CSV table of C-alpha atoms in Angstrom, one decimal:
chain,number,residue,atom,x,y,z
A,745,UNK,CA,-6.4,-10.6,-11.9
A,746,UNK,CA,-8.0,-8.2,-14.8
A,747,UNK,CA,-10.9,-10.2,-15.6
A,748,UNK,CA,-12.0,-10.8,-12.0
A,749,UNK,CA,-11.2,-6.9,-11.4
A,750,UNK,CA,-13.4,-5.9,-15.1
A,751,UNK,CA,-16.0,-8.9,-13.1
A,752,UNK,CA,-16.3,-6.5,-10.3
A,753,UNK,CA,-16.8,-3.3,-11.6
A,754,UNK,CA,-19.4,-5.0,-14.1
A,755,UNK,CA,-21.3,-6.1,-11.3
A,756,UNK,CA,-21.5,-3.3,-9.0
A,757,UNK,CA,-22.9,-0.5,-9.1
A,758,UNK,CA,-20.3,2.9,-9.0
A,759,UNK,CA,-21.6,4.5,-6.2
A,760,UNK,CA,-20.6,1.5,-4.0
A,761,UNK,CA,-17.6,0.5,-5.3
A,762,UNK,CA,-14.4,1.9,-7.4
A,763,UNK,CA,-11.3,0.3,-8.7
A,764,UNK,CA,-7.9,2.6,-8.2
A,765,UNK,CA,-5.0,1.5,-10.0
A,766,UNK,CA,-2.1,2.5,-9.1
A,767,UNK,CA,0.4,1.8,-12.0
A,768,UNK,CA,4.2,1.2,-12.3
A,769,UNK,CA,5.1,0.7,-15.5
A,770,UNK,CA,8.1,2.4,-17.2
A,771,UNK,CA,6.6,5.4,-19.4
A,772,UNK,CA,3.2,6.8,-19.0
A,773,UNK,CA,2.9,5.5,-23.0
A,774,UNK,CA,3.1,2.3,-22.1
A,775,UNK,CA,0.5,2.7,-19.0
A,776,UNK,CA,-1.9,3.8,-21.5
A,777,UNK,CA,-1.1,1.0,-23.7
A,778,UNK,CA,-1.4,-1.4,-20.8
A,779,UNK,CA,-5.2,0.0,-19.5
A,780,UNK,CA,-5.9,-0.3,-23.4
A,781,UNK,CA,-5.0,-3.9,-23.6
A,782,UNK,CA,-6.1,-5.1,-20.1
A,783,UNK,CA,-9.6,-3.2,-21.1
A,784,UNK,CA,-9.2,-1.4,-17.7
A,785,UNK,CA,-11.9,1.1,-17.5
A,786,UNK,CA,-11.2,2.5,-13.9
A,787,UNK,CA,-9.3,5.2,-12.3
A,788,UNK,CA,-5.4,5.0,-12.7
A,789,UNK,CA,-2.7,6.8,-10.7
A,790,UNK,CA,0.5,7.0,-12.8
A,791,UNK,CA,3.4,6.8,-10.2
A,792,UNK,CA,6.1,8.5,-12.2
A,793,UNK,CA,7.6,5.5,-14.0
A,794,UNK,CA,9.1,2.4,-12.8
A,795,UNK,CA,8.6,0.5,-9.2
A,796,UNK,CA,10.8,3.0,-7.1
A,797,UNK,CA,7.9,5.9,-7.9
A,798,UNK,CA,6.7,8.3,-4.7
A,799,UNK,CA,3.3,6.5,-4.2
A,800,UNK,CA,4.4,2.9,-4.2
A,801,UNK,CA,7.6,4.2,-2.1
A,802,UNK,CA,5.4,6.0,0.1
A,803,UNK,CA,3.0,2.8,0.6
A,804,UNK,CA,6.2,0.5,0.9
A,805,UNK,CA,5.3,-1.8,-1.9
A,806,UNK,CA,7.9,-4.3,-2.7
A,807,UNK,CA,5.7,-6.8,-5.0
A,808,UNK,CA,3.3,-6.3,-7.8
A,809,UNK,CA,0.7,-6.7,-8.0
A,810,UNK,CA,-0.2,-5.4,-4.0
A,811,UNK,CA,-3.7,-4.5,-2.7
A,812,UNK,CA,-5.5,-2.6,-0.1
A,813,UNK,CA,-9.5,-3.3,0.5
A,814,UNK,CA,-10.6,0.3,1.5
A,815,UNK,CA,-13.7,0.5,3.6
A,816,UNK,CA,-16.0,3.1,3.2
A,817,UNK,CA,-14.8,5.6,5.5
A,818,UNK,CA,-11.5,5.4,4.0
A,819,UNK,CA,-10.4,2.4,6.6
A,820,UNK,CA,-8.1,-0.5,5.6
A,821,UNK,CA,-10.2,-3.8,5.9
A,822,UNK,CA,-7.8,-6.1,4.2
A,823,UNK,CA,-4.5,-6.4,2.3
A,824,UNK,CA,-3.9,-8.4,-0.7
A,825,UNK,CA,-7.0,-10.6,-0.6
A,826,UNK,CA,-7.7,-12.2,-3.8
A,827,UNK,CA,-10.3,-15.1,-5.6
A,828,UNK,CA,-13.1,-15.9,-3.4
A,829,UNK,CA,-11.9,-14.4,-0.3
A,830,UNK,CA,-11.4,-11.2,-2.0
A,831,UNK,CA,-15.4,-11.6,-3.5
A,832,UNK,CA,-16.4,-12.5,0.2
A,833,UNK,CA,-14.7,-9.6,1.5
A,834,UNK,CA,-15.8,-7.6,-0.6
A,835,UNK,CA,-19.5,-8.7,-0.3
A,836,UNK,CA,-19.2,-7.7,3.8
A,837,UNK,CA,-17.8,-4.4,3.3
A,838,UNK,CA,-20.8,-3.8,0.3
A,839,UNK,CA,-23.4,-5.1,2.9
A,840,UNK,CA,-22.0,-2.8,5.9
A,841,UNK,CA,-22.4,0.2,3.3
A,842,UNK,CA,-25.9,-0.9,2.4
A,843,UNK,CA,-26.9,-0.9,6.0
A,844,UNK,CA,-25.3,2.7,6.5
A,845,UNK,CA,-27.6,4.0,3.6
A,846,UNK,CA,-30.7,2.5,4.8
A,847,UNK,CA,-29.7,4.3,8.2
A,848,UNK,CA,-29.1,7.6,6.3
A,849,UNK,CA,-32.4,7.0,4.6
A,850,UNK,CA,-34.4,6.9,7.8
A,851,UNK,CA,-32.9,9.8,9.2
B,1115,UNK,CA,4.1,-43.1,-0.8
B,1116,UNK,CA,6.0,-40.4,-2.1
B,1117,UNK,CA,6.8,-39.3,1.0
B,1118,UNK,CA,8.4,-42.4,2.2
B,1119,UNK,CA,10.4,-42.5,-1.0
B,1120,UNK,CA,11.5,-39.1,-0.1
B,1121,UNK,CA,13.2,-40.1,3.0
B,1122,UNK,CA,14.6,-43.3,2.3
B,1123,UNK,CA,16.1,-41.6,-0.5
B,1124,UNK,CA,17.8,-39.2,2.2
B,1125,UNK,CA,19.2,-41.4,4.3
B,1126,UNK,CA,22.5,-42.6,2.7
B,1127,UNK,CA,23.0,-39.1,2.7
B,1128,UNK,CA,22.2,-38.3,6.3
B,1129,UNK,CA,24.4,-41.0,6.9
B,1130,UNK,CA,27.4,-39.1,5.4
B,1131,UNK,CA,27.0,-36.6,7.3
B,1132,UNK,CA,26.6,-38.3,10.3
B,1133,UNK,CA,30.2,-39.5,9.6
B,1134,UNK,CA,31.6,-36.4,8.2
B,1135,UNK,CA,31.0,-34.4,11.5
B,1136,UNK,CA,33.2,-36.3,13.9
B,1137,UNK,CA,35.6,-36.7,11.5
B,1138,UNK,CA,35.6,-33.0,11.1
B,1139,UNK,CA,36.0,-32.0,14.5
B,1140,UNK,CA,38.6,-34.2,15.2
B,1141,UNK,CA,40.7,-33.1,11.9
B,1142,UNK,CA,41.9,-29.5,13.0
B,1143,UNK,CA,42.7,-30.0,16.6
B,1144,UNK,CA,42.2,-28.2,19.3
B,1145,UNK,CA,38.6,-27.6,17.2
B,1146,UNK,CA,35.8,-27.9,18.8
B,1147,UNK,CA,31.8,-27.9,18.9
B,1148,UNK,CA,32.4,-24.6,21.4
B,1149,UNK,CA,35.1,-23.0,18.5
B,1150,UNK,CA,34.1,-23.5,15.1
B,1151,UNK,CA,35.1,-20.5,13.5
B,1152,UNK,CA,38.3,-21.8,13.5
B,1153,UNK,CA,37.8,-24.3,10.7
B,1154,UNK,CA,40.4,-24.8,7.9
B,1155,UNK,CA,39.3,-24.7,4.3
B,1156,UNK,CA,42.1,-25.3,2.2
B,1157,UNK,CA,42.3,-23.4,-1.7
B,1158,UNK,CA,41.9,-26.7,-3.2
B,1159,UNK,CA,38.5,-27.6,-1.1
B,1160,UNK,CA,37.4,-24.2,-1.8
B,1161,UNK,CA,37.7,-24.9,-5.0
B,1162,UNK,CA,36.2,-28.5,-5.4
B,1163,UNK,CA,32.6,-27.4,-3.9
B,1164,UNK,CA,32.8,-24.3,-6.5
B,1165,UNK,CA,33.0,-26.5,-9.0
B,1166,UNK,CA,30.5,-29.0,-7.8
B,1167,UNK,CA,28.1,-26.5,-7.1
B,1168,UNK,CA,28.6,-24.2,-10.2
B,1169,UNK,CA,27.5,-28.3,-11.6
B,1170,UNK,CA,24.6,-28.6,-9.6
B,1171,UNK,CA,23.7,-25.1,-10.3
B,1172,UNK,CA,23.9,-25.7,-14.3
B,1173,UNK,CA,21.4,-28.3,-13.7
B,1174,UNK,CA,18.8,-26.3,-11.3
B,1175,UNK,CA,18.5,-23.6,-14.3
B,1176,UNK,CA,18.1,-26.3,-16.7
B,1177,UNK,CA,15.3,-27.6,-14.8
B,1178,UNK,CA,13.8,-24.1,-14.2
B,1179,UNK,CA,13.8,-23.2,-17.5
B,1180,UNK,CA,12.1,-26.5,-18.5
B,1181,UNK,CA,9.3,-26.1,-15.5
B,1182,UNK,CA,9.3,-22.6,-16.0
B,1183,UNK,CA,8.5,-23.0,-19.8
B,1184,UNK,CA,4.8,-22.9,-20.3
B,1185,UNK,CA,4.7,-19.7,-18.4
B,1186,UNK,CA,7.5,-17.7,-20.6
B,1187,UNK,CA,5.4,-19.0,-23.4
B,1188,UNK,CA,2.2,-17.7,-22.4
B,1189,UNK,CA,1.0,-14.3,-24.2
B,1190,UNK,CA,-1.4,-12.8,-21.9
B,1191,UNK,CA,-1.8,-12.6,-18.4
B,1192,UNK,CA,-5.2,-14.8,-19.0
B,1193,UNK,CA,-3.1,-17.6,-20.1
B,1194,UNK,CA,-1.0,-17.1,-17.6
B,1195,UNK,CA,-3.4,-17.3,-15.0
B,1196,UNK,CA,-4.6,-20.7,-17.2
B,1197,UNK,CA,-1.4,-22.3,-16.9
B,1198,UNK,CA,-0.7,-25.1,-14.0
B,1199,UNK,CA,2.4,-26.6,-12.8
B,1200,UNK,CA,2.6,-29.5,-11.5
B,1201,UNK,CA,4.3,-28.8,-7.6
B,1202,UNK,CA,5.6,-32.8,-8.1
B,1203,UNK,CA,8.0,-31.6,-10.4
B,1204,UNK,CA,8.7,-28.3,-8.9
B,1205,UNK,CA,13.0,-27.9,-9.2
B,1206,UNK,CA,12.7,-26.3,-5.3
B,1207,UNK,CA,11.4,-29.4,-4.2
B,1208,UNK,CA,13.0,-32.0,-6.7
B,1209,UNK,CA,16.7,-30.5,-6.1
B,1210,UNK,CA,16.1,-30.6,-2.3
B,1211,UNK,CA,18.2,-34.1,-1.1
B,1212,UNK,CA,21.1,-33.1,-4.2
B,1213,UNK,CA,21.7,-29.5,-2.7
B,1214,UNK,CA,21.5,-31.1,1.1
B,1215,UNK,CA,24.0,-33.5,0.2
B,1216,UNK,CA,26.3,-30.8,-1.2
B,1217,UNK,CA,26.2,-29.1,1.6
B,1218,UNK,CA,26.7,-32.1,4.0
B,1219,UNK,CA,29.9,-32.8,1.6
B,1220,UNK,CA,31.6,-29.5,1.3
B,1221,UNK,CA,31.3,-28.2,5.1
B,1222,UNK,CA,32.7,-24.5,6.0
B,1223,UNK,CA,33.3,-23.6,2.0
B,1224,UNK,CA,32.1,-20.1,1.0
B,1225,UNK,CA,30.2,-22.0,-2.1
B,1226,UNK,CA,28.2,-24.0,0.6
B,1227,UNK,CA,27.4,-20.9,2.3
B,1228,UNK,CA,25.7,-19.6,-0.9
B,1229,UNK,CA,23.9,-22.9,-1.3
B,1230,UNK,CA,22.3,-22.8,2.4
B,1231,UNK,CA,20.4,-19.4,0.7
B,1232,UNK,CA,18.5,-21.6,-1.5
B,1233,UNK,CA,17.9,-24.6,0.6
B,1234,UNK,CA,16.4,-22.7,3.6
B,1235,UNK,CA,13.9,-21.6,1.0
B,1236,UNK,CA,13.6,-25.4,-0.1
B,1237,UNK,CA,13.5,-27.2,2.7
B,1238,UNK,CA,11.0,-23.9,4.4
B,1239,UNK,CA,8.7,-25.6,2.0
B,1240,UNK,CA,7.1,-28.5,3.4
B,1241,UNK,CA,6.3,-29.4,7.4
B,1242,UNK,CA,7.9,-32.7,6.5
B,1243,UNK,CA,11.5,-31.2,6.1
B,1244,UNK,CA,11.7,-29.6,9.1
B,1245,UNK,CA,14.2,-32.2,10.3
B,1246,UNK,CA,16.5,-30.8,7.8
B,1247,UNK,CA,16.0,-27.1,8.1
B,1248,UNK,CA,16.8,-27.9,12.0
B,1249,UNK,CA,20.3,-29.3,10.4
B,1250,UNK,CA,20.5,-26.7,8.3
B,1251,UNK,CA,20.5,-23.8,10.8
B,1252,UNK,CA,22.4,-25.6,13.4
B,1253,UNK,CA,25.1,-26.1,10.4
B,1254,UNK,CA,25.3,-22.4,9.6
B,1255,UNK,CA,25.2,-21.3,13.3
B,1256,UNK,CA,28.3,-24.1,13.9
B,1257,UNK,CA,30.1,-23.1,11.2
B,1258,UNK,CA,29.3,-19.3,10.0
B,1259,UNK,CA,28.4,-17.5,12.7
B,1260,UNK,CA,31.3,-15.1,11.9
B,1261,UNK,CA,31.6,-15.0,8.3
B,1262,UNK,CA,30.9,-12.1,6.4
B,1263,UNK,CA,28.9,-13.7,3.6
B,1264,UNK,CA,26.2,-14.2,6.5
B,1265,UNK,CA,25.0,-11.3,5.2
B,1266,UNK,CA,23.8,-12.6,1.9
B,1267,UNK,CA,22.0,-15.5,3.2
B,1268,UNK,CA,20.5,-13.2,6.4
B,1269,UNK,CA,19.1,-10.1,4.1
B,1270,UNK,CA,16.4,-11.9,2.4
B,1271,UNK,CA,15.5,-13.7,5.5
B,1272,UNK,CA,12.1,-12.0,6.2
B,1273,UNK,CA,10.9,-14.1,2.5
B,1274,UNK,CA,11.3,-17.1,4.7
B,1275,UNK,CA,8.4,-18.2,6.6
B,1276,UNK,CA,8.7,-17.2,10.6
B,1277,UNK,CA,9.3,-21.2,11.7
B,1278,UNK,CA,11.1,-21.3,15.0
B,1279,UNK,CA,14.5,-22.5,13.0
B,1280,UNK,CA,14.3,-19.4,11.0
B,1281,UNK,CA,13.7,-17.0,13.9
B,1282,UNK,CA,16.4,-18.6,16.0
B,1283,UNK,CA,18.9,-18.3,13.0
B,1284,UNK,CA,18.2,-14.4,12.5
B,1285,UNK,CA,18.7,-14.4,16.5
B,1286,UNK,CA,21.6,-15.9,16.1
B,1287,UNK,CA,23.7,-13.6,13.3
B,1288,UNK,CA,21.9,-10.9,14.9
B,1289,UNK,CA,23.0,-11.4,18.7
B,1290,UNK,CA,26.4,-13.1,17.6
B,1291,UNK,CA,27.8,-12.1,14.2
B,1292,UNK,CA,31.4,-9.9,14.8
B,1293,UNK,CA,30.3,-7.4,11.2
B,1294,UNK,CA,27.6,-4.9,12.0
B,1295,UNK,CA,27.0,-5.6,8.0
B,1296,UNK,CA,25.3,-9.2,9.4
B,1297,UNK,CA,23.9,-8.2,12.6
B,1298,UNK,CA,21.8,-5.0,10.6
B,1299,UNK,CA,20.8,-7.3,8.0
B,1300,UNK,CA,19.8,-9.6,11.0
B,1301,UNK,CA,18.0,-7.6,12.6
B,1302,UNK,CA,16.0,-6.3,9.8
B,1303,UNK,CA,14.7,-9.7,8.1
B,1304,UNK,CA,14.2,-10.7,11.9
B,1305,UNK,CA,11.7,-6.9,12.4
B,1306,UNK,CA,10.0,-7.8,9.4
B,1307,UNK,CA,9.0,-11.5,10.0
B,1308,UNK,CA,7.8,-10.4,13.7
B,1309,UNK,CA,6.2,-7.2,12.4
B,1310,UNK,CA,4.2,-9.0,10.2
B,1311,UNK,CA,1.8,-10.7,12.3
B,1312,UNK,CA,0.2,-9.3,15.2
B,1313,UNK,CA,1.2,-11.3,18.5
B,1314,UNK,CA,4.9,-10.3,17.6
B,1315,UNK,CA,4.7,-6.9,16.3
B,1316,UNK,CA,5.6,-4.8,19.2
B,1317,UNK,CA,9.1,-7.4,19.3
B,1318,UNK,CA,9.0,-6.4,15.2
B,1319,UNK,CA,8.5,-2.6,15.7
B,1320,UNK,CA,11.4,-2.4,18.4
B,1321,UNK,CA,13.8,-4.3,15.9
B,1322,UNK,CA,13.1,-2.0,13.3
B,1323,UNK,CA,13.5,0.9,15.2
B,1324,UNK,CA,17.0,-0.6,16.5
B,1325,UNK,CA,17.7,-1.0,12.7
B,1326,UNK,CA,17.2,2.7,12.1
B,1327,UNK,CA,19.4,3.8,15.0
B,1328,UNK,CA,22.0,1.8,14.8
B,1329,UNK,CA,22.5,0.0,11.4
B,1330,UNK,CA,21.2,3.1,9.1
B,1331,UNK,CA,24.5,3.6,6.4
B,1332,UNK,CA,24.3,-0.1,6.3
B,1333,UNK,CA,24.0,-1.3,2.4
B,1334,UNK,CA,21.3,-3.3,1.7
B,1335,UNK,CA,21.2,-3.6,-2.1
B,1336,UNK,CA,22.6,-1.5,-4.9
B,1337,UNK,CA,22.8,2.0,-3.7
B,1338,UNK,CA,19.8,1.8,-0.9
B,1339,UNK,CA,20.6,1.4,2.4
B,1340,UNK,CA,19.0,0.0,5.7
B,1341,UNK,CA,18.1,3.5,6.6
B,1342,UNK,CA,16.2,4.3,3.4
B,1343,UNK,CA,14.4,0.8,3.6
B,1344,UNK,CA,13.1,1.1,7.0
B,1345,UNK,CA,11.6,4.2,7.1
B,1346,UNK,CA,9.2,2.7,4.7
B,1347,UNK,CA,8.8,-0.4,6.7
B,1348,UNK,CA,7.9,1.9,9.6
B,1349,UNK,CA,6.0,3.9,7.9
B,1350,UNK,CA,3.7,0.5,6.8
B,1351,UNK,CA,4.1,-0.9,10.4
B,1352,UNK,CA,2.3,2.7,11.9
B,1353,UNK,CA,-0.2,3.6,9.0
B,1354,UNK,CA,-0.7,1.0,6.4
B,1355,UNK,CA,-2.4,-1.8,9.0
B,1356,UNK,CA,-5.7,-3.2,8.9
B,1357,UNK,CA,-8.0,-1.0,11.1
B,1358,UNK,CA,-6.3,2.2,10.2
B,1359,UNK,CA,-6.8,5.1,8.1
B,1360,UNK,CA,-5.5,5.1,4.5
B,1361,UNK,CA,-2.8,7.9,3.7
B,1362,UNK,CA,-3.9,10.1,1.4
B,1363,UNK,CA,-2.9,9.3,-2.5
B,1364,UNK,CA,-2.4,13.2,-4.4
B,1365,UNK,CA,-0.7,12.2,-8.3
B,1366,UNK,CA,-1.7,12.1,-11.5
B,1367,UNK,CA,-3.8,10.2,-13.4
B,1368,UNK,CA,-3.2,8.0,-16.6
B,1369,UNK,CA,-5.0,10.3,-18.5
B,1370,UNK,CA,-3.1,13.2,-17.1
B,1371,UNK,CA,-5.7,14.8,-14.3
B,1372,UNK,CA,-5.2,15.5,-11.1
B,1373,UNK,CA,-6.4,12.9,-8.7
B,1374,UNK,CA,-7.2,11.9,-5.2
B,1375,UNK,CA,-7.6,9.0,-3.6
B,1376,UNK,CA,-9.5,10.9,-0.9
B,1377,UNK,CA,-12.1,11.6,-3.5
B,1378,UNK,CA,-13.0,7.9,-3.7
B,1379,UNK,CA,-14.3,7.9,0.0
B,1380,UNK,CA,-18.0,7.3,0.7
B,1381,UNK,CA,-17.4,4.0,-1.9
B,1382,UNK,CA,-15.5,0.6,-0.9
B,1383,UNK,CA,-12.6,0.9,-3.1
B,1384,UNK,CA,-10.3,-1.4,-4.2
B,1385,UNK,CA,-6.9,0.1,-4.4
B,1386,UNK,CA,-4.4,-2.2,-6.9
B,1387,UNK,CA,-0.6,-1.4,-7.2
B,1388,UNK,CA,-0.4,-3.2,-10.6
B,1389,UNK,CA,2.4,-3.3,-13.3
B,1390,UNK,CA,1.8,-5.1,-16.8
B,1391,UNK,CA,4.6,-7.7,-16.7
């Protein structure tokens, strides 16, 4: 998962699209120790140590890793897409953003 | 080819148990088809499939171990990601026909119980073994319906795919099962699986709601209980779908700043519960 995730965030650009992590693991110590390993170099949440923390409760996550494709305008689009249908998702979510720039250009 | 050898493989063994089940009904008179929670197991029976599946068991974790291998050696999650297995030799597939068998040869035991929780897994696989899930479930139902230790084998049922032999067998301890322990657990696998996809979510929805009315100080594992697990299921079910508004995130960051998920809108963003493990 990293090096497609570093792949993305390499190749667009950070007004369109952001990485947030948010991360599990035991101690905040070895959160930063993972980021520094993985080479992560996007936003992460800590959620208060181990998998029982308030955001991952909150979100009812019950296997790692879990994602949400966030539109835009702060929609769920899709949930744990990965590989090529995650790229292709992500592609039609980057192209309907495109088109509402253009729009707010014209205006 | 492999198929074929599959099921000519399986056939002896179908043939045992084709055998066994008259024999079986017949044995403890006045049992029948209509009554079969009144089978005997003696100690010593008990016993016997124990030890044969503690055996069999032995030999699954060998086999894991040994498929399992190049992953455990592996150092990063890159390699990991390298590493391919091949499904031929896959222990849940390979182990299918002995753990059947077993089954088929210790009927009504509390060890075959246990094994049906890893062959409806197994045999959930593959199209191809539906025949035998269909056995399966009709086995339990036949036999189990009122044991306690339906629990075990119900709680994890929403892992299982939704296949009309799964659903019916949730139905079953749900609807049927004497220990509100079961029919909770029942109930809850059975809101999940129909929750999940969106022809049968209002069906799902309703079950979990029943769930959290009814079946709330129910354990579910370690010190949670059904009541504490659903409200997070509901809370998915209603906020977290497709189409719908993201809950706002407020926490800390890595780094130790204050941080917003809200703060992120105006950008697609990729949001990735993630654990280095």
């Amino acid at each position: 998962m990293y090096p497609h995730e570093r792949s993305l965030v390499k190749k667009y650009s950070a007004d369109q699209f952001a990485i947030v992590g948010v991360n599990s693991e035991e101690t905040i110590e070895a959160a930063r120790e993972a980021v520094k390993k993985n080479q992560l170099s996007w936003n992460n949440f800590f959620d208060g140590g181990g998998t029982d923390g308030p955001i991952a409760t909150r979100w009812n996550v019950s296997g790692w890793p879990t994602t949400y494709l966030i539109d835009e305008n702060g929609v769920i689009r899709y949930k744990d897409v990965r590989g090529e249908t995650l790229d292709s998702a992500l592609e039609m979510l980057l192209e309907q953003w495109k088109t509402a720039r253009d729009a707010e250009a014209k205006l | 080819m492999k198929m074929i050898q599959a099921h000519v493989h399986l056939l002896p063994k179908m043939f045992v148990l084709l055998c066994l089940v008259p024999i079986y009904s017949f044995a403890s008179s006045p049992v029948t088809f209509d009554d079969p929670a009144t089978v005997v197991v003696t100690p010593a029976q008990e016993a016997a499939a124990r030890e044969a599946l503690d055996q069999l068991q032995d030999r699954m974790d060998v086999a894991w171990n040994e498929y399992l291998a190049p992953l455990q050696e592996a150092k990063t999650s890159e390699e990991r990601d390298a590493v391919e297995l091949d499904p031929e030799k896959d222990p849940g597939v390979m182990f299918l026909p002995q753990l059947f068998k077993f089954t088929s040869d210790h009927p009504g035991t509390a060890a075959c119980l246990e094994a049906y929780s890893q062959l409806i897994p197994m045999a959930s696989r593959d199209e191809k073994n539906s025949w035998i899930l269909d056995q399966i479930v009709d086995r339990i139902i036949l036999q189990y319906i009122e044991h306690p230790d339906l629990k075990d084998l119900v709680r994890f049922g929403h892992y299982n795919p939704p296949s009309t032999q799964n659903l019916l067998l949730l139905r079953a301890a749900a609807d049927r099962s004497p220990h509100r322990s079961v029919q909770g657990a029942a109930c809850y696998a059975l809101g999940k699986l129909l929750g999940a996809s969106e022809e049968t979510r209002v069906e799902g929805r309703q079950l979990l709601e029943r769930v959290k009315k009814e079946f709330a100080d129910v354990a579910f594992v370690r010190e949670i209980t059904y009541g504490e697990k659903v409200a997070g299921d509901l809370f998915e079910l209603n906020h977290l779908q497709v189409g719908q508004v993201a809950p706002e995130i407020i926490g800390t960051s890595i780094a130790g700043n204050l941080m917003q998920l809200s703060a992120f809108r105006g950008k697609v963003v990729l949001l990735d519960f993630w654990g280095d493990w």
